[in-house]
XYZ file of C-alpha atoms in Angstrom:
743
model
C 247.591 69.642 41.883
C 246.450 66.051 41.986
C 244.773 63.828 44.558
C 244.522 60.034 44.712
C 240.865 60.141 43.760
C 241.599 62.406 40.848
C 244.873 61.121 39.486
C 246.353 63.055 36.607
C 244.445 66.238 37.400
C 246.305 69.294 36.204
C 245.720 73.030 36.535
C 242.698 72.824 34.270
C 240.874 70.584 36.775
C 238.140 71.921 39.004
C 239.582 73.560 42.078
C 237.022 71.973 44.403
C 237.001 68.232 44.863
C 235.122 65.919 47.234
C 236.897 63.204 49.170
C 234.986 60.515 51.105
C 236.203 58.673 54.182
C 234.388 56.456 56.610
C 233.993 57.604 60.179
C 235.646 55.085 62.457
C 234.995 54.123 66.008
C 238.496 52.734 66.794
C 241.778 53.625 65.101
C 245.449 54.155 65.754
C 246.577 57.765 65.529
C 248.019 59.325 63.562
C 246.180 57.601 60.736
C 247.111 57.969 57.090
C 244.709 59.682 54.760
C 245.041 60.693 51.082
C 248.173 62.147 49.511
C 248.417 65.459 47.761
C 250.658 65.563 44.674
C 251.469 68.510 42.460
C 252.546 68.360 38.838
C 255.298 70.766 39.797
C 256.795 68.186 42.151
C 259.632 66.473 40.187
C 260.734 64.422 43.176
C 263.763 66.665 43.785
C 262.616 67.696 47.277
C 262.145 71.366 46.337
C 258.371 71.370 46.797
C 256.617 72.124 50.067
C 252.947 71.279 50.674
C 250.846 73.571 52.932
C 247.365 72.649 54.168
C 244.833 75.136 55.647
C 241.168 75.055 56.502
C 238.773 73.349 58.966
C 240.552 71.323 61.654
C 244.054 71.778 60.259
C 246.580 71.520 63.070
C 244.127 70.059 65.568
C 242.471 67.342 63.472
C 244.409 67.119 60.191
C 248.177 67.196 59.641
C 250.099 67.174 56.325
C 253.595 65.996 55.542
C 255.024 69.065 53.852
C 257.508 66.994 51.828
C 255.303 64.134 50.583
C 251.824 65.686 50.818
C 250.468 62.820 52.949
C 247.441 63.839 55.080
C 247.034 62.334 58.549
C 244.165 62.462 61.039
C 245.049 62.993 64.708
C 241.614 62.309 66.249
C 238.550 60.162 65.706
C 236.147 61.519 63.093
C 232.472 61.567 64.096
C 229.945 62.327 61.387
C 227.320 63.224 64.004
C 229.558 66.016 65.219
C 230.560 67.234 61.747
C 229.891 65.686 58.382
C 232.116 67.787 56.062
C 235.431 69.622 56.315
C 236.657 72.191 53.783
C 240.455 72.290 53.268
C 242.831 74.330 51.063
C 246.121 72.997 49.689
C 248.999 75.155 48.460
C 252.383 74.274 46.905
C 255.420 76.561 47.397
C 259.111 76.416 46.519
C 261.151 75.598 49.608
C 264.063 77.780 48.584
C 262.250 80.895 47.372
C 258.969 80.335 49.259
C 257.279 81.177 45.965
C 253.838 79.748 45.230
C 254.090 77.161 42.495
C 250.343 76.504 42.112
C 247.217 78.339 43.096
C 245.222 77.169 46.128
C 243.179 74.036 45.601
C 239.993 73.620 47.659
C 238.655 70.181 48.475
C 235.992 68.823 50.847
C 236.425 65.846 53.105
C 233.011 64.231 53.586
C 232.610 61.641 56.337
C 230.824 58.435 55.383
C 228.433 57.257 58.099
C 228.859 54.012 60.024
C 226.291 52.531 62.391
C 227.568 53.859 65.737
C 224.319 55.308 67.223
C 221.462 53.271 68.639
C 217.823 54.326 68.191
C 216.332 56.417 71.004
C 212.683 56.985 71.886
C 211.446 60.447 72.831
C 210.084 59.130 76.171
C 211.149 56.390 78.521
C 207.518 55.628 79.435
C 204.414 56.316 77.368
C 200.892 56.380 78.810
C 197.868 55.538 76.689
C 194.319 54.265 76.992
C 191.934 52.379 74.750
C 188.235 51.557 75.328
C 187.533 48.072 76.554
C 185.803 45.667 74.128
C 187.477 47.469 71.206
C 187.754 45.747 67.835
C 190.988 44.080 66.792
C 193.335 46.560 65.158
C 192.118 49.598 67.095
C 194.940 52.159 67.243
C 196.195 52.833 70.756
C 199.270 55.097 70.412
C 202.203 55.691 68.093
C 205.740 55.606 69.522
C 208.608 57.066 67.533
C 212.349 56.535 67.827
C 215.145 58.535 66.174
C 218.648 57.515 65.055
C 221.472 60.029 64.844
C 223.115 58.145 61.962
C 222.822 59.311 58.358
C 219.310 58.784 57.016
C 220.442 58.942 53.396
C 223.389 56.565 53.531
C 222.981 52.847 53.950
C 220.689 51.252 56.530
C 222.300 52.750 59.622
C 219.192 54.802 60.395
C 216.529 52.527 58.910
C 214.425 51.445 61.911
C 212.165 48.451 62.436
C 209.745 48.280 65.396
C 208.848 45.083 67.241
C 207.001 44.164 70.433
C 208.985 42.437 73.169
C 206.285 42.328 75.860
C 202.522 42.680 75.645
C 201.559 39.893 73.336
C 199.039 38.541 72.487
C 197.005 41.582 73.582
C 198.732 44.193 71.405
C 200.779 44.427 68.224
C 203.021 47.117 66.713
C 203.454 48.306 63.143
C 207.085 47.562 62.201
C 207.394 50.647 59.989
C 205.833 53.507 61.983
C 205.567 52.191 65.593
C 201.774 52.318 65.848
C 200.468 50.068 68.647
C 197.124 48.364 68.012
C 194.853 45.924 69.852
C 195.376 42.283 68.916
C 192.612 40.497 70.869
C 188.829 41.014 70.735
C 186.577 41.638 73.761
C 189.271 42.815 76.149
C 187.330 43.338 79.393
C 188.366 46.071 81.817
C 186.615 44.291 84.661
C 188.922 41.296 84.060
C 192.197 43.188 83.544
C 192.576 46.945 83.389
C 196.322 47.757 83.011
C 198.910 46.380 80.578
C 202.665 46.986 80.250
C 203.938 46.810 76.660
C 207.671 46.935 75.732
C 208.491 48.171 72.212
C 211.913 47.764 70.535
C 213.303 49.887 67.694
C 216.257 48.314 65.777
C 218.355 49.929 63.027
C 220.046 48.317 60.019
C 216.494 47.432 58.909
C 216.345 44.869 61.663
C 219.304 42.867 60.387
C 221.834 41.105 62.558
C 224.391 43.414 64.096
C 222.050 46.367 64.260
C 221.695 48.559 67.349
C 218.400 48.793 69.240
C 216.544 50.814 71.881
C 213.407 50.093 73.914
C 210.581 51.958 75.620
C 207.677 50.999 77.861
C 204.037 51.837 77.116
C 201.516 51.715 79.976
C 198.085 51.024 78.458
C 194.851 51.301 80.442
C 191.504 49.988 79.288
C 188.912 52.719 79.712
C 185.483 51.724 80.944
C 182.524 51.067 78.678
C 179.002 50.376 79.884
C 179.130 46.641 79.251
C 178.145 45.410 82.739
C 174.518 45.510 83.948
C 173.550 46.408 87.528
C 172.752 43.497 89.836
C 171.067 43.199 93.241
C 173.018 41.177 95.759
C 169.823 40.162 97.619
C 166.679 39.387 95.707
C 164.529 40.050 98.781
C 164.858 42.943 101.218
C 162.828 43.771 104.327
C 162.607 47.110 106.169
C 160.761 48.263 109.267
C 158.972 51.562 108.825
C 161.096 54.003 110.784
C 160.223 57.340 109.294
C 159.826 59.240 106.050
C 162.925 57.492 104.585
C 162.290 53.908 105.561
C 165.390 52.305 104.042
C 168.043 52.056 101.331
C 168.592 49.423 98.664
C 171.737 49.131 96.537
C 172.681 47.277 93.366
C 176.287 46.685 92.223
C 177.765 47.536 88.837
C 181.260 46.520 87.730
C 181.535 49.644 85.590
C 182.881 52.902 86.953
C 182.080 56.558 86.699
C 179.250 57.601 84.455
C 178.725 54.024 83.272
C 177.973 52.877 86.836
C 175.223 55.434 87.483
C 171.869 53.775 88.167
C 168.254 54.722 88.577
C 165.657 52.884 90.650
C 161.912 52.570 90.128
C 158.981 50.835 91.808
C 157.219 48.461 89.404
C 154.083 47.426 91.359
C 151.064 49.697 91.266
C 150.344 49.328 94.967
C 153.872 50.199 95.847
C 153.853 53.280 93.599
C 150.803 54.720 95.365
C 152.304 54.583 98.853
C 156.076 54.600 98.356
C 158.564 56.356 96.165
C 162.222 55.690 95.512
C 164.982 58.123 94.544
C 168.671 57.620 93.756
C 171.410 58.973 95.998
C 173.884 60.357 93.447
C 176.822 60.013 95.823
C 176.330 56.383 96.883
C 174.154 55.152 93.985
C 171.684 53.764 96.511
C 167.929 53.716 96.158
C 166.207 55.600 99.017
C 162.669 54.393 99.688
C 160.321 57.040 101.106
C 156.686 57.087 102.225
C 154.321 59.119 100.047
C 151.257 58.774 102.279
C 150.679 58.498 105.972
C 150.698 54.848 107.042
C 148.125 53.467 109.472
C 149.494 50.663 111.611
C 145.989 49.525 112.633
C 144.797 49.132 109.029
C 147.834 47.493 107.346
C 151.047 46.307 108.877
C 153.066 45.119 105.798
C 153.631 46.163 102.178
C 155.445 44.260 99.400
C 156.505 45.681 96.027
C 159.109 45.139 93.327
C 162.037 47.554 92.725
C 163.809 47.612 89.366
C 167.279 49.077 88.664
C 168.727 50.078 85.290
C 171.758 52.031 84.088
C 171.141 55.703 83.547
C 173.235 55.770 80.363
C 172.928 52.748 78.075
C 175.364 51.799 75.312
C 173.444 50.482 72.274
C 176.385 48.245 71.307
C 175.852 46.017 74.331
C 172.071 46.090 74.744
C 171.565 43.131 72.374
C 174.657 41.175 73.292
C 174.364 37.586 74.575
C 174.902 38.968 78.103
C 171.890 39.191 80.452
C 169.631 42.245 80.033
C 170.880 45.548 81.481
C 168.432 45.671 84.390
C 167.595 43.755 87.526
C 164.792 43.648 90.113
C 164.285 42.715 93.758
C 161.312 42.353 96.089
C 161.057 44.807 98.978
C 158.944 44.067 102.046
C 158.130 46.934 104.428
C 156.857 46.132 107.906
C 154.966 48.938 109.627
C 155.909 49.363 113.262
C 154.280 51.704 115.687
C 157.300 53.842 116.617
C 157.034 57.007 118.644
C 158.415 59.664 116.308
C 158.869 63.375 116.882
C 156.356 65.809 115.409
C 156.708 66.869 111.812
C 156.172 70.462 110.640
C 154.068 71.111 107.599
C 156.833 73.256 106.092
C 160.559 73.553 106.556
C 161.524 76.337 106.696
C 158.827 78.995 107.190
C 159.204 82.399 105.532
C 156.872 85.086 106.930
C 156.590 88.774 106.039
C 155.408 91.551 108.384
C 155.390 95.361 108.098
C 157.663 97.339 110.359
C 154.848 99.553 111.639
C 153.104 96.543 113.175
C 152.260 97.256 116.796
C 153.180 94.998 119.690
C 150.843 92.010 119.991
C 150.072 91.884 116.268
C 149.715 88.662 114.288
C 152.825 87.525 112.360
C 152.127 83.951 111.160
C 151.300 80.373 112.117
C 153.423 77.232 112.246
C 151.956 73.762 112.396
C 153.394 70.384 113.425
C 151.780 66.958 113.841
C 152.669 63.676 115.482
C 152.596 61.069 112.703
C 152.390 58.163 115.136
C 149.180 56.171 115.588
C 148.461 57.884 118.889
C 148.703 61.319 117.271
C 149.807 62.923 120.524
C 149.105 66.647 120.952
C 151.970 69.067 120.376
C 152.965 72.255 122.171
C 155.034 75.071 120.611
C 157.809 77.287 121.984
C 160.464 79.698 120.712
C 164.123 78.957 121.314
C 165.089 82.135 123.166
C 168.708 81.740 122.145
C 167.516 82.742 118.667
C 165.370 85.630 120.006
C 167.555 87.335 122.597
C 165.665 90.642 122.313
C 162.350 88.812 122.926
C 160.631 90.388 119.943
C 158.191 87.527 119.293
C 155.838 85.218 121.143
C 154.111 81.980 120.099
C 150.899 80.392 121.252
C 151.894 77.027 122.725
C 148.651 75.383 121.528
C 147.989 76.588 117.965
C 151.463 77.865 116.934
C 150.370 81.478 116.288
C 153.367 83.875 116.284
C 152.799 87.464 117.477
C 155.041 90.464 118.176
C 156.073 91.493 121.678
C 157.681 94.769 120.531
C 157.427 97.080 117.566
C 159.737 96.151 114.697
C 162.088 98.556 112.927
C 163.345 97.581 109.484
C 166.151 100.134 109.677
C 167.533 98.259 112.672
C 167.151 94.731 111.232
C 165.581 93.570 107.965
C 165.386 89.871 108.900
C 164.753 87.978 112.108
C 165.681 84.286 112.207
C 164.094 82.349 115.043
C 163.676 78.641 115.807
C 160.307 77.214 116.798
C 160.304 73.963 118.793
C 157.425 71.442 118.653
C 157.263 68.990 121.586
C 154.963 66.056 122.221
C 153.059 66.706 125.430
C 152.999 63.030 126.435
C 156.710 62.538 125.641
C 158.783 65.744 126.047
C 161.841 63.992 124.645
C 160.231 63.934 121.210
C 160.940 67.419 119.875
C 161.424 68.950 116.454
C 162.607 72.427 115.572
C 162.066 74.420 112.422
C 163.665 77.719 111.303
C 161.268 80.641 110.845
C 162.582 83.549 108.740
C 160.632 86.737 109.394
C 161.164 89.498 106.871
C 160.361 93.037 107.988
C 158.734 94.977 105.156
C 159.604 98.618 104.748
C 157.239 101.447 105.663
C 158.055 105.031 104.769
C 158.701 106.243 108.305
C 162.013 108.095 107.816
C 162.464 111.503 106.255
C 165.314 112.173 103.798
C 168.272 114.270 104.890
C 171.539 115.638 103.543
C 173.854 112.947 102.224
C 176.850 114.622 103.929
C 177.956 117.692 105.790
C 178.444 120.469 103.247
C 181.168 123.129 103.604
C 179.647 125.932 101.569
C 181.376 129.260 100.828
C 180.354 132.324 98.876
C 182.840 134.938 97.695
C 182.330 138.603 98.449
C 182.783 139.426 94.776
C 180.373 136.711 93.592
C 177.929 137.537 90.829
C 174.230 136.855 90.679
C 173.211 133.454 89.321
C 176.477 131.705 90.248
C 176.512 128.067 91.495
C 178.006 127.759 94.982
C 176.962 124.219 96.023
C 175.390 120.994 94.715
C 173.541 118.993 97.359
C 172.088 115.485 97.505
C 170.039 113.489 99.995
C 169.756 109.978 101.446
C 166.877 108.045 102.976
C 167.174 104.961 105.192
C 163.861 103.665 103.826
C 163.770 101.268 100.902
C 160.882 102.030 98.491
C 159.835 99.530 95.843
C 160.303 101.909 92.901
C 163.322 103.847 94.146
C 164.017 107.138 95.841
C 162.746 110.368 94.326
C 163.605 113.471 96.343
C 162.209 116.983 95.920
C 164.247 119.974 97.107
C 162.730 123.358 98.005
C 163.064 126.270 100.407
C 160.779 126.794 103.342
C 160.483 130.499 102.447
C 161.722 132.876 99.790
C 165.310 133.958 100.308
C 166.630 137.213 98.754
C 170.225 135.960 98.717
C 170.024 132.391 97.440
C 167.695 130.142 95.525
C 167.558 126.378 94.984
C 167.055 124.585 91.666
C 165.952 120.925 91.746
C 167.887 118.884 89.151
C 165.199 116.141 89.313
C 167.917 113.474 89.749
C 167.976 113.515 93.567
C 170.372 116.478 93.530
C 169.869 120.236 93.663
C 171.912 123.379 93.021
C 172.297 126.369 95.307
C 172.430 129.573 93.200
C 173.125 133.158 94.304
C 170.346 135.642 93.678
C 172.524 138.691 94.076
C 176.165 139.744 94.191
C 178.296 141.834 96.478
C 178.359 139.951 99.781
C 180.392 141.422 102.625
C 181.909 139.797 105.696
C 181.466 143.001 107.682
C 177.742 143.067 107.083
C 177.198 139.314 107.639
C 179.736 136.513 107.539
C 177.321 133.542 107.773
C 173.957 132.787 106.173
C 171.656 129.969 107.277
C 169.708 128.479 104.388
C 166.861 126.063 105.358
C 166.301 123.374 102.678
C 163.154 121.203 102.653
C 163.700 117.634 101.319
C 160.666 115.407 100.583
C 160.377 111.840 99.282
C 157.742 110.332 96.961
C 156.644 107.318 99.010
C 153.432 106.976 100.977
C 153.021 108.567 103.405
C 155.280 111.391 102.205
C 158.071 112.233 104.637
C 159.974 115.491 104.606
C 162.611 117.220 106.697
C 164.283 120.604 106.838
C 168.067 120.677 106.810
C 170.006 123.865 107.330
C 172.839 124.721 104.977
C 175.455 127.082 106.438
C 176.930 129.474 103.852
C 180.105 131.346 104.925
C 181.198 134.589 103.282
C 184.873 134.589 102.244
C 187.263 136.998 100.574
C 188.336 135.639 97.180
C 190.637 136.729 94.388
C 189.508 137.479 90.856
C 189.591 133.795 89.936
C 187.294 132.789 92.790
C 189.997 131.238 95.000
C 189.280 131.621 98.718
C 191.820 133.845 100.492
C 190.378 134.414 103.939
C 187.219 133.658 105.881
C 185.946 134.498 109.342
C 186.949 132.326 112.299
C 183.658 130.532 112.408
C 183.960 129.668 108.722
C 187.394 128.245 109.244
C 186.121 126.130 112.102
C 183.229 124.875 110.031
C 185.572 124.190 107.111
C 187.259 121.455 108.953
C 189.083 122.829 112.047
C 186.889 121.336 114.710
C 187.533 121.679 118.418
C 189.266 118.318 118.449
C 191.526 119.414 115.583
C 192.473 122.662 117.391
C 193.267 120.742 120.568
C 195.440 118.350 118.563
C 197.320 121.266 116.956
C 197.870 122.879 120.362
C 199.233 119.625 121.789
C 201.621 119.320 118.870
C 202.920 122.867 119.464
C 203.461 122.148 123.167
C 205.331 118.921 122.399
C 207.573 120.742 119.906
C 208.380 123.430 122.494
C 209.264 120.784 125.072
C 211.572 119.084 122.591
C 213.339 122.393 121.828
C 213.837 123.165 125.530
C 215.152 119.669 126.235
C 217.545 119.906 123.293
C 218.857 123.284 124.478
C 219.421 121.902 127.978
C 221.367 118.951 126.632
C 223.521 121.232 124.487
C 224.241 123.464 127.458
C 225.190 120.486 129.617
C 227.531 119.190 126.932
C 229.287 122.555 126.730
C 230.086 122.562 130.459
C 233.733 121.795 131.125
C 235.607 120.500 134.083
C 237.062 123.442 136.041
C 240.766 124.069 135.728
C 241.251 124.483 139.466
C 239.964 121.534 141.455
C 240.308 122.899 144.981
C 238.202 125.874 146.010
C 240.678 126.739 148.814
C 243.681 127.133 146.520
C 243.732 130.797 145.489
C 247.331 130.814 144.300
C 248.377 130.961 140.708
C 247.780 127.541 139.213
C 249.709 125.842 136.467
C 247.521 123.508 134.388
C 249.215 120.700 132.459
C 247.727 119.673 129.097
C 250.124 116.714 128.671
C 251.279 117.937 125.269
C 254.896 118.527 124.361
C 255.804 121.983 123.136
C 258.576 123.167 120.920
C 260.934 124.297 123.699
C 262.856 127.517 123.853
C 263.463 127.505 120.136
C 259.722 127.467 119.456
C 259.099 131.034 118.340
C 255.543 130.268 117.185
C 254.142 129.908 120.701
C 251.988 132.541 122.303
C 254.103 135.497 123.495
C 252.810 136.761 126.830
C 255.477 139.427 126.993
C 253.050 141.935 125.647
C 250.681 141.149 128.490
C 253.421 141.784 131.054
C 254.252 145.166 129.497
C 251.187 146.476 127.692
C 252.955 149.691 126.605
C 255.221 147.851 124.168
C 252.356 145.746 122.669
C 251.905 146.253 118.986
C 248.216 146.939 118.468
C 248.298 145.605 114.921
C 250.386 142.530 115.596
C 248.532 139.253 114.792
C 248.833 135.940 116.525
C 251.400 133.760 114.836
C 249.742 130.404 115.565
C 246.374 131.161 113.973
C 245.695 132.204 110.390
C 243.050 134.939 110.409
C 239.826 134.163 108.584
C 238.956 137.809 107.961
C 240.457 140.046 105.321
C 241.287 142.694 107.910
C 242.412 141.546 111.360
C 240.472 142.472 114.405
C 242.054 145.561 115.951
C 243.103 145.236 119.571
C 242.486 148.146 121.872
C 245.182 149.468 124.106
C 245.034 148.482 127.749
C 243.727 150.831 130.354
C 246.532 152.840 131.894
C 247.205 154.928 134.895
C 246.110 152.883 137.867
C 243.080 151.326 136.207
C 240.994 149.035 138.278
C 241.838 145.349 137.921
C 238.222 144.562 137.301
C 237.950 146.949 134.378
C 241.200 145.707 132.896
C 240.279 142.044 133.035
C 236.731 142.782 131.798
C 238.184 144.560 128.787
C 240.519 141.654 128.050
C 237.632 139.229 128.358
C 235.518 141.220 125.928
C 238.384 141.368 123.445
C 238.904 137.608 123.473
C 235.186 136.860 123.229
C 234.783 139.032 120.137
C 238.174 138.331 118.525
C 237.859 135.848 115.579
C 241.595 135.103 115.824
C 241.391 134.063 119.502
C 242.557 130.564 120.493
C 240.014 127.733 120.921
C 238.044 127.148 124.094
C 240.518 124.684 125.579
C 243.352 127.269 125.589
C 244.427 128.929 128.841
C 244.827 132.707 128.714
C 246.959 133.978 131.638
C 246.651 137.542 132.852
C 249.482 138.095 135.344
C 251.312 141.329 136.248
C 254.309 141.270 138.548
C 256.330 144.241 139.777
C 255.506 147.645 141.028
C 255.688 149.204 137.621
C 252.741 147.307 136.137
C 249.999 149.561 134.902
C 247.457 146.934 135.847
C 249.027 146.608 139.287
C 249.522 143.202 140.894
C 247.031 140.419 140.227
C 248.764 137.946 142.532
C 247.042 136.666 145.613
C 250.288 137.000 147.534
C 250.502 139.955 149.917
C 246.812 140.599 149.428
C 245.668 139.397 152.791
C 245.416 142.917 154.138
C 243.114 144.188 151.433
C 241.334 140.966 150.544
C 238.564 141.511 152.982
C 237.950 145.035 151.722
C 237.134 143.995 148.150
C 233.854 142.773 146.707
C 234.024 139.942 144.151
C 230.372 139.600 143.267
C 231.045 141.068 139.872
C 233.046 137.960 138.938
C 229.786 136.034 138.534
C 228.800 138.402 135.707
C 231.870 137.710 133.578
C 230.564 134.572 131.966
C 231.396 130.867 131.989
C 235.129 131.461 131.572
C 235.365 133.028 135.087
C 232.878 130.835 136.855
C 235.621 128.964 138.718
C 237.277 132.209 139.776
C 233.952 133.578 140.990
C 233.299 130.421 143.027
C 236.733 130.714 144.640
C 236.565 134.341 145.744
C 232.863 134.634 146.481
C 233.073 131.386 148.463
C 236.046 132.751 150.484
C 234.099 135.843 151.437
C 231.166 133.778 152.578
C 233.356 131.539 154.751
C 235.187 134.510 156.253
C 231.946 136.228 157.237
C 230.692 133.007 158.792
């Protein structure tokens, strides 16, 4: 099979060939592409060309008669650069393959249809101010989706559109560099630079893309500090008499300054420190000033940068320091007293008795008059009134005994007031620490629930105990455990780590002989003076199995094991609440089971017909309940089952024969009631069972209320109330009639 690019190729040619076409941006479809031609095609129209492979049918079509290939859509190399196709030649008449499949690749030649794109729309960069020309700032990179290996479609050239003459860009790699020397941040800090990337090696007709680079000049220490005023005057108004500030155009660390006093006289009396937050120089008084001896002081203050950059120290700029004259005028101002210390920290032992010495505070009036000062305690800081202070000399004493276990620290405020001017006051915090004295004895660390089994052996561990002490010794607690007297049943072994073991000295304990043993344990500490206490350990005797598991103990042991009186009361309340819930639930169930009586009127004693508003089957309904057997009990089949209910038992419940021969109506009805109550095949509760006997021949005699007026008063119906809920209405009717008649 032959192709236009390989004319004359026969079956010996390679079966895979490469065809190149240019991708196109605009074209008319379908567009003609190469023609396939087979050596077997004699031009007689008997040959059929078949094309298969990538995009055939959707992208490529072939004329089966001529072998012409057409494209139906635009080809985009960026979507796909190569297509693999297979061509086959068959005989139209026999559909027989004339040549084997030929594989060929269609490779798309790139055209410049993609513009360069930068990875970011905006870049941010910084470069130190005063940098040398050519200092690298940042590198920006653009990419082009066109073929890098074919032509110049993806060959990029970078240029700067905005930002000159301050910056330049490398045309090959997009590196931005400084283009001017001595760029000063204090003059201009931010620059906007626009960079363009153009393909086709920058030639005409190429596509381009741009990005913006925001460049900030970072600060360098190239500006010296300067005083705004060369002369400054302050009145003496206290320990900090004034502030002086120099300005520096730098920022951050480069703008930090330090101040110093140059004159000798000024250094002896004044000092200056730097406020790190405001970069101000704070001038303070080192010695007490006497207004009567000297009223003014003058000295020179010098300011320099804390961190100096050697590159700029010898530049033609002025030196990196400045000075100013400071004049301080001493004024006689009435100031509040000043304490010698702030704050005071005083220590006192907790066993100090009331009225004992604690410490002394001292305050002075620094004015020329040196007015006397009186002292007092702010009682809002001493609500318990534990301390007192001498108003003249500032001596603090105790009013009550101190207990470290109650409070380790006491923080009070002492107020110093000028006697001649009570408005001039100063307060100082006094922290009084209460030192520990060994005045508390150790005791058990917890309540121990100790048990010993009846079948315990000698030398068995039954309890490990530990102790606590509210005191706080310098070295640490060291407790010693012992018994106040020898005990034949138990012994104690000190573990020498502030714990001890309780060991049995014998076996064979018995609850009958003694169910509780009281074991006094003496616990001593190692501080001075030594404190000790005796704690009683209660050991309960319990019955245990062979593994040592407790099975039963006496009542007292159970109570001590955790069932306190409060717990028992809680359990009893829970039981009572549960009983009340059960009773309430039973009452609600009973109320729900009550039904509306069938007979509404108590005066109507005649036979009543109750309508259920449900339609029966009529006379043809042979499945209904047959009451014929009730009317003539002698013909009732004892083994006959109800036809409307399927029995749930394997053997039906046997009915007993009715009572014959003039049986009492009460006994007859009672027997029927018992049968229905115990019969599993009986109808549901909402069914009406009728017991009616008419005629003189009934064995149960007449149950009708008709013609019973003569004997009604002679009968007692109290027994009806004992027949259960089913006859409650009947009992109310007849018993109520008797009551009304007697009335």
